[in-house]
Amino acid sequence: MGNAAIARGAIAAGLNLVSGYPGTPSTEVLETAAKSNNGSLYVEWSVNEKAALELGAGAAYCGARSMVTMKQVGLNVASDPLMSLAYIGVKGGMVILVADDPGPISSQTEQDTRHFASFSKLPCFDPSSVQEAYDMIQEAFEFSEKYRTPVLFRPTTRVCHGYASIEVKDEAEYKINKPEGFVKDSSKWVIFPRLSYNAHIRIEERNAELSKVFSDYGRNFIISAKDSSSRKAIATHGISYTYAMEALRDKAAPAVLKVSTPFPFPEQLAVEFLKDKDEVLCIEELDPIIERELIYICGKYQLPVKILGKLTHNVKTAGENTCASVAADIAQFMGWELPAAQPSNEPPALPVRPPVLCAGCPHRASFFAVKEAMKGKKSVFCGDIGCYTLGNAMPLDMVDTCLCMGAGVNITQGIGKIEPDTNCFAFVGDSTFFASAITGAVNAVYNQADMTLVVLDNSTTAMTGHQPHPGTGRTMMGQVVDKVSIQEVLKGVGVKTVETVDPLKLDEAIECVKRVSAEKGVKAIVFKSPCAVLIKGKSPAVIDSDKCTGCKRCIKTLGCPGIVMRDGKPAIENSLCTGCGLCSQVCPFDAIGGVENAD
Amino acid sequence: MQTNILICGVGGQGIVLASKLIAATAMEHEIPVMSAETIGMAQKGGSVFSFLRLGDDLYCPMFPEKSADLIIGFEPAEAVRMLPFLKDGGQIVVNTHPIMPVTATLKGSDYTGLEMIDYLKKNVAKAAFIDGESACREIGSPKVLNMIMLGEAVRRGVLPFTIDDIEATMIRTVKPQFAELNSKALRYNK
């Protein structure tokens, strides 16, 4: 896996510390580093990306080689330390790994971290394959240490989650980095306006130099045209480069420019590429960064080259590129015949499969309990980022808003200030609570909000593949530590009513919601029940076909994948049912039994 | 020489492991391999696929439509969904047992998978069908569908290795207590 290759590459480069916050498609980098740890590496899941980046900076101040991992939206959280750290710099090599997600496949935005590189003025590396990711991360550490600056490393989903057989170093060839330790020097490590002014001058000089250095960097290169008379050419990067090369296989291929360092842009190499060209097609994912750079260079050097791409709608402006889309874009650009779409027989209507909460997921019970308790009352349900965002699907329909990590807690306060007659709820998962909802709770208490904070505590970070967090009492170094109690945190910040209830005991849960939500001010309910994927399921539910009237209340209210229709009646899908017992408590005819919670 | 394989189905059917076993077996035979699969949000009951490529001179793990030598469909509608990727003359191996999405259950849809199987039979010359549900029942575990599908795929002769080779990789990969059951599933042949 690309992420595993990045972790192994970083270890081969003498990595001393890695920190991060889980987020698809970046998560497996840190997990692989933890698994491959021979004892010389410190690994942690930090509470959020900002904490992770600051930790990595501290280690790099000491001369350690550090890596910080996150997904693209995680960098938004970490952008405050990032922007300042760019001025301060580092002593040991520091790579900030930020995985972008064209599509987006599992993210809120299609933001392009290459923009963050030019915004923060930090060098950026953009690998196009698993092998290149392994090699390039080692080079990134060298550049970082040589220029004493953190660098960004931004693979995209298809590189992160692509697999390939690759060449790796023997352990004997690994670099061993022994950190010197922190050397006090307040003129260096304490940011002040004067320091920033001087640093800004140096950064601009360094980036001008790096632009030249990157023009000679072997991973930025030009492939000459097979047809030397062709005045057309292609500029590309990342996984799109591999799609382009597949599309050009066995063709009279034009010249290709591969850009592996979008910032600082390899300007001299680009000038060489552009001379003698009439038209260049830029094939990029996310934003037209290379395209704008080439337009700028054409203007600066007065090169009469037409630059095509996303800005000219020759490449689609949003979503992921594919082998097929790139082949079609290139064929159109080159005037090649497109492969004729062969008439195929129209297939039957295909079932759609939107993602849903798993069978036995305790979040289903929590949402259902609140829904039942608030029936007929004017309410708003602000959701958040995690598996429980899927509570938006029918029939639960219990997520009215979702924005970014921790936002729901504050959004519901804003709604409450404008619509005081609304029962305001914020749903937040346990990992998201620790990552970024605590400040929202403090804000609510301080500013006299009237709201119910519902913490869905399944004792893991489920969506990204079950990482530990402060509430689990386990760390990535395998230590067992004191759990940070969500209830104590809430009481500590001034939430007076904090109740904890098992959502799978449905009647109790509904009563709890009615009681707590009726109070004034900020109050909290912790729905505590472990993630269904992590526990050994009980025996599946059994439907008594004599009692079942086929009313379908179980299906219509819960939408559990463990209940299907067979021969006109609900039936249990035994391969999925975990025996959670929720449906047996919903059935008005006591027709579902065989499970513990059933009465 | 390249072999392109597409494995598709629904989250939770064991597609990722099946894909990894093919990749690991290829590496064992010093055949370069690349693969790419769905991970994350889409796994929760969503359509899942894995692209696999074996051979030299590969740039990327994905391939365009009409390129797959073999499609292993763990679910009939998912096989139909990915059928445009099948090369002319390519083969398919399909589990006939349908998985009903929750949305279809809610709408009272009558999706049975039969219409998908009819379509596949009409449009693909080299198609093998397995009733995965009854095969699993016969072997004694709902978790071995991936091994049953993999075994049949190897028997189609598209992959450059044998059942023994895949079995050896499987034994190295899975927990020892599951090895025997998985072997039985790999060799299930009816």
PDB file of N, CA and C in Angstrom, chain B residues 48-77:
ATOM      1  N   VAL B  48     -18.096  -2.141  -3.610  1.00  0.00           N
ATOM      2  CA  VAL B  48     -16.657  -2.192  -3.387  1.00  0.00           C
ATOM      3  C   VAL B  48     -16.009  -2.843  -4.596  1.00  0.00           C
ATOM      4  N   PHE B  49     -14.854  -2.316  -5.004  1.00  0.00           N
ATOM      5  CA  PHE B  49     -14.152  -2.966  -6.104  1.00  0.00           C
ATOM      6  C   PHE B  49     -12.671  -2.990  -5.834  1.00  0.00           C
ATOM      7  N   SER B  50     -11.986  -3.886  -6.511  1.00  0.00           N
ATOM      8  CA  SER B  50     -10.535  -3.918  -6.460  1.00  0.00           C
ATOM      9  C   SER B  50     -10.019  -4.165  -7.869  1.00  0.00           C
ATOM     10  N   PHE B  51      -9.183  -3.269  -8.342  1.00  0.00           N
ATOM     11  CA  PHE B  51      -8.499  -3.453  -9.625  1.00  0.00           C
ATOM     12  C   PHE B  51      -7.166  -4.134  -9.352  1.00  0.00           C
ATOM     13  N   LEU B  52      -6.820  -5.114 -10.163  1.00  0.00           N
ATOM     14  CA  LEU B  52      -5.543  -5.817  -9.989  1.00  0.00           C
ATOM     15  C   LEU B  52      -4.882  -5.962 -11.346  1.00  0.00           C
ATOM     16  N   ARG B  53      -3.613  -5.678 -11.392  1.00  0.00           N
ATOM     17  CA  ARG B  53      -2.891  -5.863 -12.663  1.00  0.00           C
ATOM     18  C   ARG B  53      -1.617  -6.650 -12.399  1.00  0.00           C
ATOM     19  N   LEU B  54      -1.390  -7.670 -13.195  1.00  0.00           N
ATOM     20  CA  LEU B  54      -0.177  -8.463 -13.082  1.00  0.00           C
ATOM     21  C   LEU B  54       0.592  -8.329 -14.384  1.00  0.00           C
ATOM     22  N   GLY B  55       1.898  -8.210 -14.300  1.00  0.00           N
ATOM     23  CA  GLY B  55       2.707  -8.179 -15.516  1.00  0.00           C
ATOM     24  C   GLY B  55       3.724  -7.059 -15.505  1.00  0.00           C
ATOM     25  N   ASP B  56       4.442  -6.930 -16.604  1.00  0.00           N
ATOM     26  CA  ASP B  56       5.511  -5.934 -16.687  1.00  0.00           C
ATOM     27  C   ASP B  56       4.988  -4.619 -17.228  1.00  0.00           C
ATOM     28  N   ASP B  57       5.800  -3.563 -17.016  1.00  0.00           N
ATOM     29  CA  ASP B  57       5.563  -2.306 -17.693  1.00  0.00           C
ATOM     30  C   ASP B  57       4.231  -1.666 -17.308  1.00  0.00           C
ATOM     31  N   LEU B  58       3.903  -1.720 -16.017  1.00  0.00           N
ATOM     32  CA  LEU B  58       2.648  -1.129 -15.552  1.00  0.00           C
ATOM     33  C   LEU B  58       2.913   0.297 -15.063  1.00  0.00           C
ATOM     34  N   TYR B  59       2.033   1.213 -15.391  1.00  0.00           N
ATOM     35  CA  TYR B  59       2.140   2.568 -14.853  1.00  0.00           C
ATOM     36  C   TYR B  59       1.223   2.763 -13.650  1.00  0.00           C
ATOM     37  N   CYS B  60      -0.015   2.258 -13.766  1.00  0.00           N
ATOM     38  CA  CYS B  60      -0.966   2.521 -12.680  1.00  0.00           C
ATOM     39  C   CYS B  60      -1.840   1.307 -12.432  1.00  0.00           C
ATOM     40  N   PRO B  61      -2.399   1.227 -11.227  1.00  0.00           N
ATOM     41  CA  PRO B  61      -3.184   0.040 -10.867  1.00  0.00           C
ATOM     42  C   PRO B  61      -4.545  -0.030 -11.553  1.00  0.00           C
ATOM     43  N   MET B  62      -5.072   1.132 -12.002  1.00  0.00           N
ATOM     44  CA  MET B  62      -6.388   1.105 -12.639  1.00  0.00           C
ATOM     45  C   MET B  62      -6.248   0.839 -14.139  1.00  0.00           C
ATOM     46  N   PHE B  63      -7.317   0.373 -14.735  1.00  0.00           N
ATOM     47  CA  PHE B  63      -7.315   0.201 -16.190  1.00  0.00           C
ATOM     48  C   PHE B  63      -8.640   0.693 -16.739  1.00  0.00           C
ATOM     49  N   PRO B  64      -8.668   1.086 -18.024  1.00  0.00           N
ATOM     50  CA  PRO B  64      -9.911   1.629 -18.569  1.00  0.00           C
ATOM     51  C   PRO B  64     -10.933   0.531 -18.892  1.00  0.00           C
ATOM     52  N   GLU B  65     -12.087   0.963 -19.349  1.00  0.00           N
ATOM     53  CA  GLU B  65     -13.135   0.016 -19.729  1.00  0.00           C
ATOM     54  C   GLU B  65     -12.622  -0.911 -20.841  1.00  0.00           C
ATOM     55  N   LYS B  66     -13.275  -2.066 -20.950  1.00  0.00           N
ATOM     56  CA  LYS B  66     -12.916  -3.074 -21.956  1.00  0.00           C
ATOM     57  C   LYS B  66     -11.474  -3.535 -21.822  1.00  0.00           C
ATOM     58  N   SER B  67     -10.991  -3.685 -20.597  1.00  0.00           N
ATOM     59  CA  SER B  67      -9.597  -4.109 -20.395  1.00  0.00           C
ATOM     60  C   SER B  67      -9.440  -5.322 -19.500  1.00  0.00           C
ATOM     61  N   ALA B  68     -10.488  -5.724 -18.766  1.00  0.00           N
ATOM     62  CA  ALA B  68     -10.323  -6.803 -17.791  1.00  0.00           C
ATOM     63  C   ALA B  68     -10.358  -8.168 -18.470  1.00  0.00           C
ATOM     64  N   ASP B  69      -9.360  -8.998 -18.132  1.00  0.00           N
ATOM     65  CA  ASP B  69      -9.378 -10.383 -18.610  1.00  0.00           C
ATOM     66  C   ASP B  69     -10.370 -11.200 -17.800  1.00  0.00           C
ATOM     67  N   LEU B  70     -10.575 -10.749 -16.545  1.00  0.00           N
ATOM     68  CA  LEU B  70     -11.432 -11.519 -15.641  1.00  0.00           C
ATOM     69  C   LEU B  70     -12.143 -10.570 -14.682  1.00  0.00           C
ATOM     70  N   ILE B  71     -13.448 -10.759 -14.533  1.00  0.00           N
ATOM     71  CA  ILE B  71     -14.178 -10.056 -13.471  1.00  0.00           C
ATOM     72  C   ILE B  71     -14.701 -11.095 -12.500  1.00  0.00           C
ATOM     73  N   ILE B  72     -14.368 -10.900 -11.213  1.00  0.00           N
ATOM     74  CA  ILE B  72     -14.907 -11.777 -10.174  1.00  0.00           C
ATOM     75  C   ILE B  72     -15.987 -10.982  -9.463  1.00  0.00           C
ATOM     76  N   GLY B  73     -17.252 -11.351  -9.712  1.00  0.00           N
ATOM     77  CA  GLY B  73     -18.375 -10.602  -9.143  1.00  0.00           C
ATOM     78  C   GLY B  73     -18.919 -11.316  -7.927  1.00  0.00           C
ATOM     79  N   PHE B  74     -18.800 -10.694  -6.759  1.00  0.00           N
ATOM     80  CA  PHE B  74     -19.276 -11.311  -5.522  1.00  0.00           C
ATOM     81  C   PHE B  74     -20.783 -11.134  -5.365  1.00  0.00           C
ATOM     82  N   GLU B  75     -21.374 -10.324  -6.244  1.00  0.00           N
ATOM     83  CA  GLU B  75     -22.812 -10.024  -6.128  1.00  0.00           C
ATOM     84  C   GLU B  75     -23.291  -9.742  -7.546  1.00  0.00           C
ATOM     85  N   PRO B  76     -24.471 -10.284  -7.951  1.00  0.00           N
ATOM     86  CA  PRO B  76     -24.852 -10.193  -9.363  1.00  0.00           C
ATOM     87  C   PRO B  76     -24.980  -8.769  -9.916  1.00  0.00           C
ATOM     88  N   ALA B  77     -25.614  -7.857  -9.156  1.00  0.00           N
ATOM     89  CA  ALA B  77     -25.783  -6.490  -9.681  1.00  0.00           C
ATOM     90  C   ALA B  77     -24.438  -5.768  -9.778  1.00  0.00           C
TER      91      ALA B  77
END
